Short mmCIF file of N, CA and C in Angstrom, two decimals:
data_model
loop_
_atom_site.label_atom_id
_atom_site.label_comp_id
_atom_site.label_asym_id
_atom_site.label_seq_id
_atom_site.Cartn_x
_atom_site.Cartn_y
_atom_site.Cartn_z
N UNK A 1 -22.27 6.30 -14.42
CA UNK A 1 -21.22 5.31 -14.36
C UNK A 1 -20.07 5.84 -13.51
N UNK A 2 -19.50 4.94 -12.77
CA UNK A 2 -18.42 5.32 -11.88
C UNK A 2 -17.07 5.15 -12.55
N UNK A 3 -16.15 5.99 -12.13
CA UNK A 3 -14.77 5.85 -12.54
C UNK A 3 -14.21 4.57 -11.93
N UNK A 4 -13.35 3.88 -12.68
CA UNK A 4 -12.67 2.69 -12.17
C UNK A 4 -11.19 3.01 -12.12
N UNK A 5 -10.58 2.79 -10.96
CA UNK A 5 -9.14 2.96 -10.80
C UNK A 5 -8.62 1.77 -10.00
N UNK A 6 -7.84 0.93 -10.65
CA UNK A 6 -7.27 -0.26 -10.03
C UNK A 6 -5.76 -0.17 -10.17
N UNK A 7 -5.07 -0.29 -9.05
CA UNK A 7 -3.61 -0.25 -9.08
C UNK A 7 -3.04 -1.58 -9.57
N UNK A 8 -1.91 -1.52 -10.21
CA UNK A 8 -1.23 -2.71 -10.72
C UNK A 8 -0.68 -3.55 -9.57
N UNK A 9 -0.61 -4.86 -9.82
CA UNK A 9 0.09 -5.78 -8.92
C UNK A 9 1.11 -6.52 -9.77
N UNK A 10 1.77 -7.49 -9.20
CA UNK A 10 2.74 -8.28 -9.96
C UNK A 10 2.07 -9.08 -11.09
N UNK A 11 0.78 -9.41 -10.90
CA UNK A 11 0.08 -10.25 -11.89
C UNK A 11 -1.07 -9.56 -12.61
N UNK A 12 -1.40 -8.34 -12.21
CA UNK A 12 -2.52 -7.64 -12.84
C UNK A 12 -2.12 -6.22 -13.22
N UNK A 13 -2.70 -5.71 -14.29
CA UNK A 13 -2.35 -4.37 -14.74
C UNK A 13 -3.09 -3.29 -13.97
N UNK A 14 -2.62 -2.06 -14.10
CA UNK A 14 -3.42 -0.94 -13.61
C UNK A 14 -4.52 -0.69 -14.64
N UNK A 15 -5.67 -0.30 -14.15
CA UNK A 15 -6.80 -0.01 -15.00
C UNK A 15 -7.39 1.31 -14.55
N UNK A 16 -7.57 2.22 -15.49
CA UNK A 16 -8.22 3.48 -15.19
C UNK A 16 -9.24 3.72 -16.30
N UNK A 17 -10.50 3.82 -15.89
CA UNK A 17 -11.59 4.06 -16.84
C UNK A 17 -12.38 5.27 -16.36
N UNK A 18 -12.39 6.28 -17.23
CA UNK A 18 -13.10 7.52 -16.95
C UNK A 18 -14.23 7.66 -17.96
N UNK A 19 -15.40 7.09 -17.67
CA UNK A 19 -16.48 7.08 -18.65
C UNK A 19 -16.97 8.47 -19.04
N UNK A 20 -16.90 9.42 -18.12
CA UNK A 20 -17.35 10.77 -18.44
C UNK A 20 -16.45 11.45 -19.49
N UNK A 21 -15.21 11.00 -19.58
CA UNK A 21 -14.26 11.52 -20.58
C UNK A 21 -14.05 10.57 -21.74
N UNK A 22 -14.60 9.36 -21.65
CA UNK A 22 -14.43 8.38 -22.71
C UNK A 22 -12.99 7.90 -22.81
N UNK A 23 -12.35 7.66 -21.67
CA UNK A 23 -10.94 7.29 -21.68
C UNK A 23 -10.69 6.06 -20.81
N UNK A 24 -9.98 5.10 -21.38
CA UNK A 24 -9.60 3.87 -20.68
C UNK A 24 -8.12 3.62 -20.93
N UNK A 25 -7.40 3.34 -19.85
CA UNK A 25 -6.00 2.94 -19.98
C UNK A 25 -5.77 1.68 -19.16
N UNK A 26 -5.12 0.72 -19.79
CA UNK A 26 -4.74 -0.54 -19.13
C UNK A 26 -3.23 -0.68 -19.34
N UNK A 27 -2.51 -0.88 -18.23
CA UNK A 27 -1.05 -0.88 -18.33
C UNK A 27 -0.43 -1.86 -17.35
N UNK A 28 0.48 -2.69 -17.87
CA UNK A 28 1.23 -3.59 -16.99
C UNK A 28 1.20 -5.03 -17.46
N UNK A 29 1.28 -5.93 -16.51
CA UNK A 29 1.29 -7.37 -16.77
C UNK A 29 -0.08 -7.94 -16.43
N UNK A 30 -0.58 -8.79 -17.30
CA UNK A 30 -1.88 -9.41 -17.04
C UNK A 30 -1.71 -10.92 -17.16
N UNK A 31 -1.40 -11.55 -16.03
CA UNK A 31 -1.18 -12.98 -16.04
C UNK A 31 -1.87 -13.70 -14.89
N UNK A 32 -2.91 -13.10 -14.37
CA UNK A 32 -3.67 -13.73 -13.31
C UNK A 32 -4.44 -14.92 -13.84
N UNK A 33 -4.51 -15.97 -13.05
CA UNK A 33 -5.32 -17.13 -13.41
C UNK A 33 -6.81 -16.82 -13.25
N UNK A 34 -7.10 -15.73 -12.56
CA UNK A 34 -8.49 -15.31 -12.34
C UNK A 34 -8.79 -14.05 -13.14
N UNK A 35 -8.41 -14.06 -14.40
CA UNK A 35 -8.58 -12.90 -15.26
C UNK A 35 -10.03 -12.47 -15.40
N UNK A 36 -10.93 -13.43 -15.52
CA UNK A 36 -12.35 -13.10 -15.68
C UNK A 36 -12.83 -12.32 -14.47
N UNK A 37 -12.46 -12.76 -13.28
CA UNK A 37 -12.85 -12.04 -12.06
C UNK A 37 -12.23 -10.64 -12.03
N UNK A 38 -10.97 -10.53 -12.45
CA UNK A 38 -10.30 -9.24 -12.44
C UNK A 38 -10.96 -8.26 -13.40
N UNK A 39 -11.26 -8.70 -14.61
CA UNK A 39 -11.80 -7.80 -15.63
C UNK A 39 -13.32 -7.61 -15.56
N UNK A 40 -14.01 -8.43 -14.76
CA UNK A 40 -15.48 -8.36 -14.69
C UNK A 40 -16.01 -6.96 -14.38
N UNK A 41 -15.50 -6.24 -13.37
CA UNK A 41 -16.03 -4.90 -13.11
C UNK A 41 -15.86 -3.96 -14.31
N UNK A 42 -14.74 -4.06 -14.98
CA UNK A 42 -14.51 -3.23 -16.16
C UNK A 42 -15.46 -3.63 -17.30
N UNK A 43 -15.60 -4.91 -17.54
CA UNK A 43 -16.51 -5.37 -18.58
C UNK A 43 -17.95 -4.92 -18.29
N UNK A 44 -18.36 -5.01 -17.04
CA UNK A 44 -19.71 -4.56 -16.67
C UNK A 44 -19.87 -3.06 -16.88
N UNK A 45 -18.85 -2.30 -16.54
CA UNK A 45 -18.91 -0.85 -16.74
C UNK A 45 -18.94 -0.49 -18.22
N UNK A 46 -18.15 -1.19 -19.03
CA UNK A 46 -18.16 -0.95 -20.48
C UNK A 46 -19.53 -1.30 -21.06
N UNK A 47 -20.13 -2.35 -20.54
CA UNK A 47 -21.45 -2.76 -21.00
C UNK A 47 -22.47 -1.63 -20.79
N UNK A 48 -22.38 -0.94 -19.67
CA UNK A 48 -23.26 0.20 -19.40
C UNK A 48 -22.85 1.41 -20.24
N UNK A 49 -21.55 1.58 -20.42
CA UNK A 49 -21.01 2.72 -21.15
C UNK A 49 -21.52 2.78 -22.59
N UNK A 50 -21.70 1.64 -23.21
CA UNK A 50 -22.09 1.62 -24.63
C UNK A 50 -23.46 2.26 -24.85
N UNK A 51 -24.26 2.38 -23.80
CA UNK A 51 -25.57 3.02 -23.94
C UNK A 51 -25.49 4.54 -23.89
N UNK A 52 -24.40 5.07 -23.32
CA UNK A 52 -24.21 6.51 -23.23
C UNK A 52 -22.72 6.84 -23.40
N UNK A 53 -22.18 6.54 -24.58
CA UNK A 53 -20.73 6.73 -24.80
C UNK A 53 -20.36 8.18 -25.09
N UNK A 54 -19.09 8.43 -25.01
CA UNK A 54 -18.50 9.72 -25.36
C UNK A 54 -17.72 9.52 -26.65
N UNK A 55 -17.75 10.52 -27.51
CA UNK A 55 -16.98 10.44 -28.75
C UNK A 55 -15.97 11.58 -28.78
N UNK A 56 -14.71 11.28 -28.99
CA UNK A 56 -14.19 9.95 -29.21
C UNK A 56 -13.99 9.21 -27.90
N UNK A 57 -14.05 7.90 -27.98
CA UNK A 57 -13.66 7.03 -26.89
C UNK A 57 -12.22 6.61 -27.20
N UNK A 58 -11.33 6.82 -26.25
CA UNK A 58 -9.91 6.51 -26.47
C UNK A 58 -9.49 5.41 -25.49
N UNK A 59 -8.86 4.38 -26.04
CA UNK A 59 -8.37 3.25 -25.25
C UNK A 59 -6.87 3.14 -25.48
N UNK A 60 -6.11 3.26 -24.40
CA UNK A 60 -4.66 3.07 -24.46
C UNK A 60 -4.31 1.79 -23.72
N UNK A 61 -3.66 0.86 -24.43
CA UNK A 61 -3.29 -0.42 -23.84
C UNK A 61 -1.78 -0.57 -23.93
N UNK A 62 -1.16 -0.80 -22.76
CA UNK A 62 0.30 -0.98 -22.66
C UNK A 62 0.56 -2.26 -21.89
N UNK A 63 0.61 -3.39 -22.55
CA UNK A 63 0.88 -4.64 -21.85
C UNK A 63 2.36 -5.01 -21.95
N UNK A 64 2.92 -5.43 -20.82
CA UNK A 64 4.25 -6.01 -20.81
C UNK A 64 4.12 -7.51 -21.13
N UNK A 65 3.03 -8.09 -20.62
CA UNK A 65 2.76 -9.50 -20.86
C UNK A 65 1.27 -9.72 -20.72
N UNK A 66 0.75 -10.65 -21.50
CA UNK A 66 -0.68 -10.93 -21.52
C UNK A 66 -0.88 -12.42 -21.69
N UNK A 67 -1.47 -13.08 -20.69
CA UNK A 67 -1.71 -14.52 -20.82
C UNK A 67 -2.98 -14.78 -21.62
N UNK A 68 -3.24 -16.02 -21.94
CA UNK A 68 -4.37 -16.38 -22.80
C UNK A 68 -5.70 -16.00 -22.16
N UNK A 69 -5.86 -16.24 -20.87
CA UNK A 69 -7.12 -15.91 -20.19
C UNK A 69 -7.38 -14.40 -20.24
N UNK A 70 -6.33 -13.62 -20.05
CA UNK A 70 -6.47 -12.16 -20.11
C UNK A 70 -6.77 -11.70 -21.53
N UNK A 71 -6.12 -12.33 -22.50
CA UNK A 71 -6.35 -11.96 -23.90
C UNK A 71 -7.81 -12.14 -24.28
N UNK A 72 -8.45 -13.18 -23.76
CA UNK A 72 -9.87 -13.40 -24.04
C UNK A 72 -10.72 -12.29 -23.43
N UNK A 73 -10.35 -11.82 -22.26
CA UNK A 73 -11.09 -10.72 -21.62
C UNK A 73 -10.91 -9.42 -22.41
N UNK A 74 -9.70 -9.19 -22.88
CA UNK A 74 -9.44 -7.96 -23.65
C UNK A 74 -10.21 -7.97 -24.96
N UNK A 75 -10.27 -9.09 -25.65
CA UNK A 75 -11.04 -9.14 -26.89
C UNK A 75 -12.52 -8.91 -26.60
N UNK A 76 -13.01 -9.45 -25.50
CA UNK A 76 -14.41 -9.23 -25.12
C UNK A 76 -14.67 -7.75 -24.86
N UNK A 77 -13.77 -7.12 -24.15
CA UNK A 77 -13.89 -5.69 -23.87
C UNK A 77 -13.92 -4.87 -25.17
N UNK A 78 -12.99 -5.15 -26.05
CA UNK A 78 -12.92 -4.40 -27.31
C UNK A 78 -14.11 -4.68 -28.22
N UNK A 79 -14.61 -5.89 -28.19
CA UNK A 79 -15.81 -6.20 -28.97
C UNK A 79 -17.01 -5.41 -28.46
N UNK A 80 -17.09 -5.22 -27.17
CA UNK A 80 -18.17 -4.40 -26.62
C UNK A 80 -18.04 -2.96 -27.11
N UNK A 81 -16.81 -2.49 -27.23
CA UNK A 81 -16.62 -1.13 -27.73
C UNK A 81 -16.92 -1.00 -29.22
N UNK A 82 -16.91 -2.12 -29.93
CA UNK A 82 -17.31 -2.08 -31.34
C UNK A 82 -18.75 -1.60 -31.48
N UNK A 83 -19.58 -1.89 -30.51
CA UNK A 83 -20.98 -1.44 -30.59
C UNK A 83 -21.06 0.08 -30.51
N UNK A 84 -20.10 0.72 -29.85
CA UNK A 84 -20.04 2.19 -29.84
C UNK A 84 -19.69 2.68 -31.24
N UNK A 85 -18.72 2.01 -31.85
CA UNK A 85 -18.31 2.35 -33.22
C UNK A 85 -19.48 2.19 -34.20
N UNK A 86 -20.29 1.17 -33.99
CA UNK A 86 -21.43 0.92 -34.88
C UNK A 86 -22.49 2.01 -34.76
N UNK A 87 -22.42 2.81 -33.70
CA UNK A 87 -23.34 3.94 -33.53
C UNK A 87 -22.78 5.19 -34.22
N UNK A 88 -21.79 5.00 -35.08
CA UNK A 88 -21.11 6.10 -35.77
C UNK A 88 -20.40 7.05 -34.81
N UNK A 89 -19.90 6.50 -33.73
CA UNK A 89 -19.10 7.26 -32.79
C UNK A 89 -17.67 6.74 -32.86
N UNK A 90 -16.73 7.64 -32.73
CA UNK A 90 -15.33 7.28 -32.89
C UNK A 90 -14.79 6.55 -31.67
N UNK A 91 -14.12 5.43 -31.91
CA UNK A 91 -13.42 4.66 -30.88
C UNK A 91 -11.99 4.47 -31.38
N UNK A 92 -11.04 5.00 -30.62
CA UNK A 92 -9.62 4.89 -30.97
C UNK A 92 -8.94 3.94 -30.00
N UNK A 93 -8.28 2.92 -30.52
CA UNK A 93 -7.51 2.00 -29.68
C UNK A 93 -6.04 2.17 -30.04
N UNK A 94 -5.25 2.47 -29.03
CA UNK A 94 -3.80 2.59 -29.19
C UNK A 94 -3.14 1.44 -28.45
N UNK A 95 -2.56 0.51 -29.22
CA UNK A 95 -1.90 -0.68 -28.67
C UNK A 95 -0.40 -0.37 -28.61
N UNK A 96 0.10 -0.11 -27.41
CA UNK A 96 1.50 0.26 -27.23
C UNK A 96 2.36 -0.99 -27.01
N UNK A 97 3.51 -1.03 -27.66
CA UNK A 97 4.43 -2.15 -27.46
C UNK A 97 5.86 -1.62 -27.54
N UNK A 98 6.74 -2.28 -26.83
CA UNK A 98 8.14 -1.86 -26.83
C UNK A 98 8.88 -2.47 -28.01
N UNK A 99 9.87 -1.76 -28.49
CA UNK A 99 10.74 -2.26 -29.55
C UNK A 99 11.30 -3.61 -29.14
N UNK A 100 11.20 -4.57 -30.01
CA UNK A 100 11.72 -5.90 -29.74
C UNK A 100 10.73 -6.84 -29.08
N UNK A 101 9.58 -6.35 -28.67
CA UNK A 101 8.56 -7.22 -28.06
C UNK A 101 7.63 -7.75 -29.15
N UNK A 102 8.13 -8.75 -29.86
CA UNK A 102 7.39 -9.29 -31.00
C UNK A 102 6.04 -9.88 -30.58
N UNK A 103 5.98 -10.51 -29.42
CA UNK A 103 4.74 -11.14 -28.97
C UNK A 103 3.65 -10.09 -28.77
N UNK A 104 3.98 -8.97 -28.13
CA UNK A 104 2.99 -7.91 -27.91
C UNK A 104 2.61 -7.24 -29.23
N UNK A 105 3.58 -7.07 -30.11
CA UNK A 105 3.29 -6.52 -31.43
C UNK A 105 2.33 -7.45 -32.18
N UNK A 106 2.61 -8.74 -32.16
CA UNK A 106 1.76 -9.70 -32.88
C UNK A 106 0.36 -9.76 -32.28
N UNK A 107 0.27 -9.67 -30.96
CA UNK A 107 -1.04 -9.65 -30.32
C UNK A 107 -1.84 -8.44 -30.81
N UNK A 108 -1.18 -7.30 -30.88
CA UNK A 108 -1.84 -6.10 -31.40
C UNK A 108 -2.30 -6.27 -32.83
N UNK A 109 -1.46 -6.88 -33.66
CA UNK A 109 -1.83 -7.13 -35.06
C UNK A 109 -3.04 -8.07 -35.14
N UNK A 110 -3.07 -9.07 -34.28
CA UNK A 110 -4.20 -10.00 -34.26
C UNK A 110 -5.49 -9.27 -33.90
N UNK A 111 -5.45 -8.46 -32.86
CA UNK A 111 -6.63 -7.69 -32.47
C UNK A 111 -7.07 -6.76 -33.60
N UNK A 112 -6.10 -6.10 -34.19
CA UNK A 112 -6.41 -5.15 -35.27
C UNK A 112 -7.13 -5.85 -36.42
N UNK A 113 -6.71 -7.07 -36.75
CA UNK A 113 -7.32 -7.80 -37.86
C UNK A 113 -8.73 -8.30 -37.55
N UNK A 114 -9.02 -8.50 -36.27
CA UNK A 114 -10.32 -9.03 -35.85
C UNK A 114 -11.36 -7.94 -35.67
N UNK A 115 -10.93 -6.79 -35.19
CA UNK A 115 -11.86 -5.74 -34.77
C UNK A 115 -12.09 -4.69 -35.84
N UNK A 116 -13.27 -4.14 -35.81
CA UNK A 116 -13.62 -3.03 -36.71
C UNK A 116 -13.58 -1.74 -35.90
N UNK A 117 -12.37 -1.36 -35.51
CA UNK A 117 -12.12 -0.16 -34.72
C UNK A 117 -10.93 0.58 -35.32
N UNK A 118 -10.81 1.86 -34.99
CA UNK A 118 -9.63 2.62 -35.37
C UNK A 118 -8.51 2.14 -34.44
N UNK A 119 -7.71 1.21 -34.92
CA UNK A 119 -6.74 0.48 -34.09
C UNK A 119 -5.33 0.82 -34.56
N UNK A 120 -4.54 1.44 -33.67
CA UNK A 120 -3.18 1.84 -34.03
C UNK A 120 -2.18 1.07 -33.18
N UNK A 121 -1.11 0.63 -33.82
CA UNK A 121 0.02 0.02 -33.10
C UNK A 121 1.03 1.13 -32.87
N UNK A 122 1.41 1.32 -31.61
CA UNK A 122 2.29 2.42 -31.25
C UNK A 122 3.58 1.84 -30.67
N UNK A 123 4.69 2.02 -31.41
CA UNK A 123 5.99 1.52 -30.93
C UNK A 123 6.56 2.51 -29.94
N UNK A 124 7.02 1.99 -28.79
CA UNK A 124 7.62 2.85 -27.76
C UNK A 124 9.12 2.81 -27.85
#
């Protein structure tokens, strides 16, 4: 599997996925109307990763803003990582949010309630 490194734009976050280390970081604003196209390479890579994962797999997510289309892609990504967890391998998700950003905090709480992952909310 190849490393993925995508630089942030005004409408898309930076994405860095290092499958050999089991590390994914997504940071920035995700409000593209073409979210599915943007996240497709990452989703495809995660789909391959679940067959040969690293433990622990660590996911750091730092969103400033997340639109509905992007939120659907993120839940799909995290659900794919649940299959790694089901193999008795550790998957840690760190959902970072800034003090006062109730929307990002609530989004993290929603994901935490839906997913069966080690999911931490990290206040910045």
